Coordinates of C-alpha atoms and ligand atoms in Angstrom, one line a residue:
X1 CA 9.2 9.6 -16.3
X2 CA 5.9 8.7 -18.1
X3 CA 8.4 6.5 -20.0
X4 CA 7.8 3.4 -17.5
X5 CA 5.8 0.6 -18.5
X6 CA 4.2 0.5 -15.1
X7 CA 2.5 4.0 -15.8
X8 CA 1.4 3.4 -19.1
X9 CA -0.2 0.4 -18.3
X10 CA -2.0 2.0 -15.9
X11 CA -3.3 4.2 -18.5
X12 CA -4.5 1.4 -20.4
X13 CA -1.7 0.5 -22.6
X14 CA -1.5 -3.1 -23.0
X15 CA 2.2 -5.2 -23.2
X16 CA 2.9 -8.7 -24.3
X17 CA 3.8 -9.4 -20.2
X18 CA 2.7 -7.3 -17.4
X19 CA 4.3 -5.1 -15.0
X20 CA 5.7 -6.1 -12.3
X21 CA 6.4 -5.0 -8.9
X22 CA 5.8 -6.6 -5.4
X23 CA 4.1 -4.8 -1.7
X24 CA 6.8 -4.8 0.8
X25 CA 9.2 -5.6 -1.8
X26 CA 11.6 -3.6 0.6
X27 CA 12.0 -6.0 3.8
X28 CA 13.5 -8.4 6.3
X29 CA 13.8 -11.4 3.8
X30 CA 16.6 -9.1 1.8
X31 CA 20.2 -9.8 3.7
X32 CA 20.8 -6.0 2.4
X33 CA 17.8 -4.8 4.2
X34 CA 18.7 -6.1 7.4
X35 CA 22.4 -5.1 7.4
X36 CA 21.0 -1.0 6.4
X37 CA 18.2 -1.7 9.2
X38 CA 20.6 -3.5 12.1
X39 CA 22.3 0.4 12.0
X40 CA 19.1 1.8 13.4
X41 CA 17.6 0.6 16.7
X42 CA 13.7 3.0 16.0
X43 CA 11.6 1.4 13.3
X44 CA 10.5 5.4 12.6
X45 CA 13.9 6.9 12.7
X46 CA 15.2 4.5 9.9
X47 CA 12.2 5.5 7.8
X48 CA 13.0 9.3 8.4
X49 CA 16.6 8.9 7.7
X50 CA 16.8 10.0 4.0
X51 CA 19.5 7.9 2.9
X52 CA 18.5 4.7 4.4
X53 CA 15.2 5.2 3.0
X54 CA 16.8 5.4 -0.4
X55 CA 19.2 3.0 -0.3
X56 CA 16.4 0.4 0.8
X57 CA 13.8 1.6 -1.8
X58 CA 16.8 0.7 -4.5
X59 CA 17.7 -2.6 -2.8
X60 CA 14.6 -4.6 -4.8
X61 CA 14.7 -3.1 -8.1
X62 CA 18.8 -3.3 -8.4
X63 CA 18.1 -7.2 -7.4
X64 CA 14.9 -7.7 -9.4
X65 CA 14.9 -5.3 -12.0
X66 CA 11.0 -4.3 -10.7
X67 CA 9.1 -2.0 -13.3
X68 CA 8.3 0.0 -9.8
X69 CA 10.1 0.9 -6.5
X70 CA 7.6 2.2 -3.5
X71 CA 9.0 5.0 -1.1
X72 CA 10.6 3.1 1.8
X73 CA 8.4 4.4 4.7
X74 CA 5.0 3.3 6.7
X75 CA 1.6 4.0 7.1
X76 CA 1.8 5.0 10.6
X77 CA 4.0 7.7 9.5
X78 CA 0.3 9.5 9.9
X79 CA -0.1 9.1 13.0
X80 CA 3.1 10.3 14.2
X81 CA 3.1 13.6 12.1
X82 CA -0.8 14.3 13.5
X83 CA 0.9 14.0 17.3
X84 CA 0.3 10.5 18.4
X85 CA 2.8 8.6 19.7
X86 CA 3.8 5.9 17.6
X87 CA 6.3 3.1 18.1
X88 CA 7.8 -0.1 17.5
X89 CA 8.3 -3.0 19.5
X90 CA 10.8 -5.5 18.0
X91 CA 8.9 -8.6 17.1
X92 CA 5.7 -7.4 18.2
X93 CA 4.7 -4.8 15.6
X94 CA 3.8 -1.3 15.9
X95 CA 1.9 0.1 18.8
X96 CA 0.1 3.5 19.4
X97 CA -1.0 5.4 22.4
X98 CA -4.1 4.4 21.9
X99 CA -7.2 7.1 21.3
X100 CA -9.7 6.1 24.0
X101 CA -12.0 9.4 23.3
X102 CA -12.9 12.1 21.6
X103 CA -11.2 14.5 23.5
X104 CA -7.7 12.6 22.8
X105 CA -7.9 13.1 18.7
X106 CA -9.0 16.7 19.1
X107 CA -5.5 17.2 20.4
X108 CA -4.2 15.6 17.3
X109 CA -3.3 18.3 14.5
X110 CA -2.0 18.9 10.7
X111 CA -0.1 21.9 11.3
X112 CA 3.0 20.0 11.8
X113 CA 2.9 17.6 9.1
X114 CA 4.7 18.8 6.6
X115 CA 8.1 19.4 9.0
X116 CA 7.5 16.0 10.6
X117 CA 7.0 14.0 7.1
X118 CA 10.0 16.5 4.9
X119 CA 12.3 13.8 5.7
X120 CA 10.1 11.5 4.1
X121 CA 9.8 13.7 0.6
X122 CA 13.8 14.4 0.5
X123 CA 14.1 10.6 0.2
X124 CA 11.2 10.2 -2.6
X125 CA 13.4 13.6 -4.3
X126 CA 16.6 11.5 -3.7
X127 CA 15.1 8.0 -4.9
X128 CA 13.7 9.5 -7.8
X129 CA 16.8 11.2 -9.2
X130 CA 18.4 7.5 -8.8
X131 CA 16.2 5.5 -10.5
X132 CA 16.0 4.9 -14.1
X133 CA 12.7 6.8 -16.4
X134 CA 12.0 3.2 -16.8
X135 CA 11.1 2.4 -13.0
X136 CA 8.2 4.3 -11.7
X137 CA 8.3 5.3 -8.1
X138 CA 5.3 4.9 -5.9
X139 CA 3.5 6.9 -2.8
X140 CA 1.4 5.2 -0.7
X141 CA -0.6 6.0 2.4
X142 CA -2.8 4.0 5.1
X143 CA -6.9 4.8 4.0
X144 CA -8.6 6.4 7.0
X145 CA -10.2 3.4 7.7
X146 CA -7.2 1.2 8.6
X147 CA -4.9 4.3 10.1
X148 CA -8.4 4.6 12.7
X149 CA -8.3 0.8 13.1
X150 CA -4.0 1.8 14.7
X151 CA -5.1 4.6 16.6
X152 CA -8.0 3.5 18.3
X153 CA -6.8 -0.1 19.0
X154 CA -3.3 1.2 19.7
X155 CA -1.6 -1.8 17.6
X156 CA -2.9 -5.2 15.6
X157 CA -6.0 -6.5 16.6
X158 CA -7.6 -9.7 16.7
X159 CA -11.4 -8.4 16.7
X160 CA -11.1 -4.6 16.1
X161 CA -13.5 -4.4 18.9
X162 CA -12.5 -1.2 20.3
X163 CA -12.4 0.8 16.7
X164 CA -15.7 -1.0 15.0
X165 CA -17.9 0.3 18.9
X166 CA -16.9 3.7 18.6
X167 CA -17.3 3.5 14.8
X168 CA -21.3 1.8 15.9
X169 CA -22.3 3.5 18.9
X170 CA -20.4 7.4 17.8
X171 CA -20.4 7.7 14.3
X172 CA -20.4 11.3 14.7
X173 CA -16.8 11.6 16.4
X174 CA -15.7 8.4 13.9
X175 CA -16.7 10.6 11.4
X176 CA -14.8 13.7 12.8
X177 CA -11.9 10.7 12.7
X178 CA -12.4 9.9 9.7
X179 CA -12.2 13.8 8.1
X180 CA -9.2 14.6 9.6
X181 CA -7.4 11.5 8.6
X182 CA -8.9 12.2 4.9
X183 CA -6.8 15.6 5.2
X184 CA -4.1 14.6 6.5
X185 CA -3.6 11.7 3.7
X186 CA -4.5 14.7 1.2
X187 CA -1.6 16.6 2.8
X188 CA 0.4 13.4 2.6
X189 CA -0.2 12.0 -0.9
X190 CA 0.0 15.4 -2.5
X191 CA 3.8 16.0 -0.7
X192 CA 4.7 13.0 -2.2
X193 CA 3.8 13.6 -5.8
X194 CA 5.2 17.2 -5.3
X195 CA 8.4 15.6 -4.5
X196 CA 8.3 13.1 -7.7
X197 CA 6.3 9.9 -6.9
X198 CA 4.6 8.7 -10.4
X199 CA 1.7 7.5 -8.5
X200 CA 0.5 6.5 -5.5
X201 CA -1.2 3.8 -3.0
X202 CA -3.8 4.0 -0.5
X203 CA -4.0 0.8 1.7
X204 CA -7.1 -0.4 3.3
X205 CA -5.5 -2.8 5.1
X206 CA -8.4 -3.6 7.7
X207 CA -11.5 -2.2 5.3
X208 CA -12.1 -6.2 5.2
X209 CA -13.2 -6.5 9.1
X210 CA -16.2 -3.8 8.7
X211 CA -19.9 -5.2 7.5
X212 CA -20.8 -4.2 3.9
X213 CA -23.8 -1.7 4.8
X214 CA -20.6 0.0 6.6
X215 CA -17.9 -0.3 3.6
X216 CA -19.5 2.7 1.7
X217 CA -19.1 5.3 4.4
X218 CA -15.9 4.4 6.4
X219 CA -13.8 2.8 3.4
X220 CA -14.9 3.4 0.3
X221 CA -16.4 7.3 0.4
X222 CA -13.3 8.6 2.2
X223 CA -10.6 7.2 0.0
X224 CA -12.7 8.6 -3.3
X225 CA -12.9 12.1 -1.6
X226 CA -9.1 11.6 -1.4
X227 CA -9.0 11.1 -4.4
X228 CA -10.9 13.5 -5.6
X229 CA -8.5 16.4 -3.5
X230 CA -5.0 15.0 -4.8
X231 CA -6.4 15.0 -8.2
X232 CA -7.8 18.9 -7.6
X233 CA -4.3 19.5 -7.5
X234 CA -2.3 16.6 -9.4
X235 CA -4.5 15.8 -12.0
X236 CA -2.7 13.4 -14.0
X237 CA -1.3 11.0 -11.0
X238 CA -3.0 7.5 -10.8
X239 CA -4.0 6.3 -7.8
X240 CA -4.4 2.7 -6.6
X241 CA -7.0 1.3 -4.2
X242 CA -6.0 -1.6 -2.2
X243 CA -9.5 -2.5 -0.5
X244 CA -8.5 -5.7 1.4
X245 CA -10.7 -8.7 1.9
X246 CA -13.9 -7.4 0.8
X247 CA -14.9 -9.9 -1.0
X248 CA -17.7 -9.1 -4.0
X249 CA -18.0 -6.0 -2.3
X250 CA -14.4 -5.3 -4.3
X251 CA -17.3 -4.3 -7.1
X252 CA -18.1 -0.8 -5.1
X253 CA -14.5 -0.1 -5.9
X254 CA -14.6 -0.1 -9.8
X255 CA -14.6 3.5 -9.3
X256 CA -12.5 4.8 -12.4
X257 CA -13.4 8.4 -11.5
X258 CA -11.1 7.7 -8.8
X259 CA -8.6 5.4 -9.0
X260 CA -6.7 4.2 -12.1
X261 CA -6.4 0.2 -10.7
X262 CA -7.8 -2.1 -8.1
X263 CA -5.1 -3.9 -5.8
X264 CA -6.7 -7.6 -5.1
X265 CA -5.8 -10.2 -2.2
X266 CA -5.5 -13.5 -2.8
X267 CA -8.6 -14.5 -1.7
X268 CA -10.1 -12.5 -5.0
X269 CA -10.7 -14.8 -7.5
X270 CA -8.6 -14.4 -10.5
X271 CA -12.0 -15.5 -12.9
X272 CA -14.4 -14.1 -11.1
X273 CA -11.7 -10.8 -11.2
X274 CA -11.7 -11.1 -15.1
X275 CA -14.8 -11.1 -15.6
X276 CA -16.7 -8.5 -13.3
X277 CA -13.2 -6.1 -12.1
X278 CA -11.4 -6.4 -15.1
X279 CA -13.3 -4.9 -18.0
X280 CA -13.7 -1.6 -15.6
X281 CA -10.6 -0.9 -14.3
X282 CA -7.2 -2.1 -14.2
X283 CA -5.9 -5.0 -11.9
X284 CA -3.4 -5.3 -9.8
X285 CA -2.3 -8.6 -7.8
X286 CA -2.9 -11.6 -6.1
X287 CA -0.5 -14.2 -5.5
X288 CA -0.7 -15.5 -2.4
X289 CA 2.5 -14.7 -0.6
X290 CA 3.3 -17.5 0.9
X291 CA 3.0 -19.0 -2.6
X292 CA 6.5 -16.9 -2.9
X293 CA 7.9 -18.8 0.0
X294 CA 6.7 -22.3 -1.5
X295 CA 8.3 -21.3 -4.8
X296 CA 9.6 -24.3 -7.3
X297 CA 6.7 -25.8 -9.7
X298 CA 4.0 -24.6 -7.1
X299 CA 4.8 -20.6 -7.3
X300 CA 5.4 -21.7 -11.7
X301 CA 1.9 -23.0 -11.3
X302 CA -0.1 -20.1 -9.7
X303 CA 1.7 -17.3 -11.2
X304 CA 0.9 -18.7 -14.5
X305 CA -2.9 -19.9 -13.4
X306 CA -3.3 -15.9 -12.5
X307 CA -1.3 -14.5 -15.7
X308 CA -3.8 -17.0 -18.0
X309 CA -6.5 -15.2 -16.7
X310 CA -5.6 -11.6 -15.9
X311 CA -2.5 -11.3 -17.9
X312 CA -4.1 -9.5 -21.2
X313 CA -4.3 -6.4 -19.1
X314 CA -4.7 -4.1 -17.9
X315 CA -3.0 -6.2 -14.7
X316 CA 0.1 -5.3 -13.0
X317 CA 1.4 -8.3 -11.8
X318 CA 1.6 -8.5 -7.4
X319 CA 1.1 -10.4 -4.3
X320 CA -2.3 -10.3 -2.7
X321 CA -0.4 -9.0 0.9
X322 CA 3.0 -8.0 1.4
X323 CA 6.3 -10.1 0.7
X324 CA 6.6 -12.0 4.3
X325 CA 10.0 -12.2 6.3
X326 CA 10.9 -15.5 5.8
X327 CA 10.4 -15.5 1.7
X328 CA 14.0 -16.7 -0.1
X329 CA 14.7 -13.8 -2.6
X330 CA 15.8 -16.3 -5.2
X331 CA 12.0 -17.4 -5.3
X332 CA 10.9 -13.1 -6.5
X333 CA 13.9 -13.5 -9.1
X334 CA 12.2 -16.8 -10.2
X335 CA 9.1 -14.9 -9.8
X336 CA 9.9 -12.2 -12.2
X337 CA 11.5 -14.6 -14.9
X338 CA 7.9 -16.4 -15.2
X339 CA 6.1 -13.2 -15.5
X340 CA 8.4 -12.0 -18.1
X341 CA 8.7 -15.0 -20.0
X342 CA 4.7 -15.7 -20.0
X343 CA 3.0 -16.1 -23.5
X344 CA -0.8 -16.1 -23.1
X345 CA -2.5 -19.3 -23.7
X346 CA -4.6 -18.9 -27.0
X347 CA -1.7 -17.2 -29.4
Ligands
LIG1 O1 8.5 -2.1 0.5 C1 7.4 -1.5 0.7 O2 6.3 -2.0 0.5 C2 7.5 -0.1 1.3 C3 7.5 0.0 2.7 C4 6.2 -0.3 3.5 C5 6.3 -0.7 4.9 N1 5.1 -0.8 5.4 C6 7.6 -1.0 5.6 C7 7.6 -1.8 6.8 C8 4.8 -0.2 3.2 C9 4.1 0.1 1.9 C10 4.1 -0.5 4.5 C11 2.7 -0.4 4.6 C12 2.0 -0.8 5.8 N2 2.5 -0.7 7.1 C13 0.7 -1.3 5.9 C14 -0.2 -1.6 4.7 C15 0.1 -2.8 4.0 C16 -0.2 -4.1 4.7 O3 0.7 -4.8 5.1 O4 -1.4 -4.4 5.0 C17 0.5 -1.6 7.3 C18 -0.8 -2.2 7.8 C19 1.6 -1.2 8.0 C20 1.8 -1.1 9.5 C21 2.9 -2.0 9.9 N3 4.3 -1.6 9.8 C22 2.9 -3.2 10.5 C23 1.7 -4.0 10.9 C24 4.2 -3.6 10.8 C25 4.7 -4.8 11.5 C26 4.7 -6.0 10.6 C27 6.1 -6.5 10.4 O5 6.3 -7.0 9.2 O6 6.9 -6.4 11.3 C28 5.1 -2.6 10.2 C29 6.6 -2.6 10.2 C30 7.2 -2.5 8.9 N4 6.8 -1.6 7.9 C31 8.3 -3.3 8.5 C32 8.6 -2.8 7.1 C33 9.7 -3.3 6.2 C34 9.1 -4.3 9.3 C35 9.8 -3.7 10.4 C36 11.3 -3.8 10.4 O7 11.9 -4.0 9.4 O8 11.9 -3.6 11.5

């Protein structure tokens, strides 16, 4: 497995073109996707139905020939295994049952997670025997931060009003939040790896709506003591931070005694990246998404902009966000020909 070039370039082996591999490469723009999801009317019963699961993580890399798959599944998977109610509505997203006080997450508990999430690690066990050495298979979990941002607001949120006042006024019971959401993504990640992910993800989706002063404690410090426990126990297994819209404060996150890579947006720079990200940790990113659904010279013209820069490594090559719906897949085929047929500018 520590054949694939996505792993090793994590570990700081440079290649004449970088990996590739998209977020949300699994999705509603594939024609295969929808046919596997129109069989299942619950969002969360099609992620914890094993073969789905696998047949949906496969869909991208058979098409594509990705150097990674990620575990078909969500981050609100969480949620659901600590005893919240989680569902969703079609078109509208997910929505939660929505934490209103303290007394509602103290009914929330781990003890269950393992049962809840198993059908979650027989697909990563079943993926994994599928794919070839060659593609590395990713975990991935919601940071605390952003799964708080769900459970509080009970969905998406324009503002994040409800989450950032209890987060101001109560940092205390945030905090208490905050600790059992690091354990349960602990519980989480370290599942995963035991049932063969190479390496794994932590999204901070929302980290981008706090202040800075307020990045440290309620991004940042949780998802490097998360770090800190999966590698108690797995070592060896890179982890990537995806800290979005932070802006320059994306330079708190060069924390290499933590993760192996730094997952950019697109509204990161790809210089500025270079120059104060790059020579500290590995990159991974940031086309704009929508630059995927533009495709033609335009998606030629910005892939190649971002590869000139970052492209010497260490850089995995992604979006900035998550493939969107209405993205044609012969645009990520056209994608992953001018990523693989790069040549850097000065040789
Ligand atoms: O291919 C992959 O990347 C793996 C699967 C994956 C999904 N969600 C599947 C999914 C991953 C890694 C996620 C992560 C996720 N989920 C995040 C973090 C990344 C990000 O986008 O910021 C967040 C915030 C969520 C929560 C979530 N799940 C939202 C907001 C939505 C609704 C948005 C939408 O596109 O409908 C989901 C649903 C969801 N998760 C879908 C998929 C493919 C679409 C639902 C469907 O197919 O019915």
């Amino acid at each position: 497995m520590s054949e694939a070039k996505f792993l090793k370039t994590l570990a700081g082996t440079r290649f004449p073109t970088p990996p590739i591999w998209l977020m949300r490469q699994a999705g509603r723009y594939l024609p295969e996707y929808r046919a596997v999801r129109a069989t299942t009317r619950s969002f969360l019963e099609f992620c914890y139905t094993p073969d789905k699961a696998v047949e949906v993580t496969l869909q991208p890399v058979r098409r594509f020939g990705l150097d990674a798959a990620i575990i078909f599944s969500d981050i609100l998977v969480v949620p659901d295994a600590l005893g919240q109610r989680v569902w969703f509505e079609e078109g509208e997203g997910p929505k939660l049952e929505a934490l209103t006080e303290p007394a509602d997450f103290a009914r929330l508990t781990r003890a269950r997670l393992p049962e809840k999430l198993a059908p979650v690690y027989e697909a990563i066990r079943r993926t994994r025997a599928e794919l070839q050495p060659e593609t590395a298979l990713l975990g991935f979990a919601g940071a605390p931060f952003t799964l708080a941002c769900y459970m509080i607001e009970g969905g998406g949120s324009r503002d994040f009003a409800k989450v950032k006042s209890w987060a101001y006024r109560h940092p205390d019971s945030f905090g208490l939040l905050i600790d059992l959401l690091v354990d349960a993504v602990v519980d989480h990640l370290v599942n995963q790896i035991d049932a063969g992910v190479d390496a794994v993800q932590l999204f901070d989706s929302w980290a981008g709506v706090l202040p800075e002063e307020q990045l440290f404690g309620w991004s940042l410090e949780p998802m490097v003591r998360i770090a800190h426990a999966v590698h108690a126990r797995h070592p060896r297994t890179p982890i990537i931070a995806f800290p979005r819209a932070v802006g320059p404060a994306t330079l708190m996150y060069r924390r290499n005694d933590a993760f192996a890579a730094l997952s950019i947006d697109t509204g990161i720079g790809a210089h500025w990246a270079a120059r104060e990200l790059q020579p500290h940790i590995c990159l991974q990113g940031n086309l704009d998404p929508l630059m995927l659904v533009a495709g033609g010279a335009a998606l030629e013209r910005e892939a190649t902009r971002i590869l000139d820069k970052l492209g010497n490594g260490p850089f995995v090559f992604n979006l900035g966000h998550g493939v969107v719906p209405q993205t044609p897949p012969e645009n990520v085929a056209q994608l992953v020909d001018i990523v693989r047929n790069w040549k850097p500018p000065s040789s």
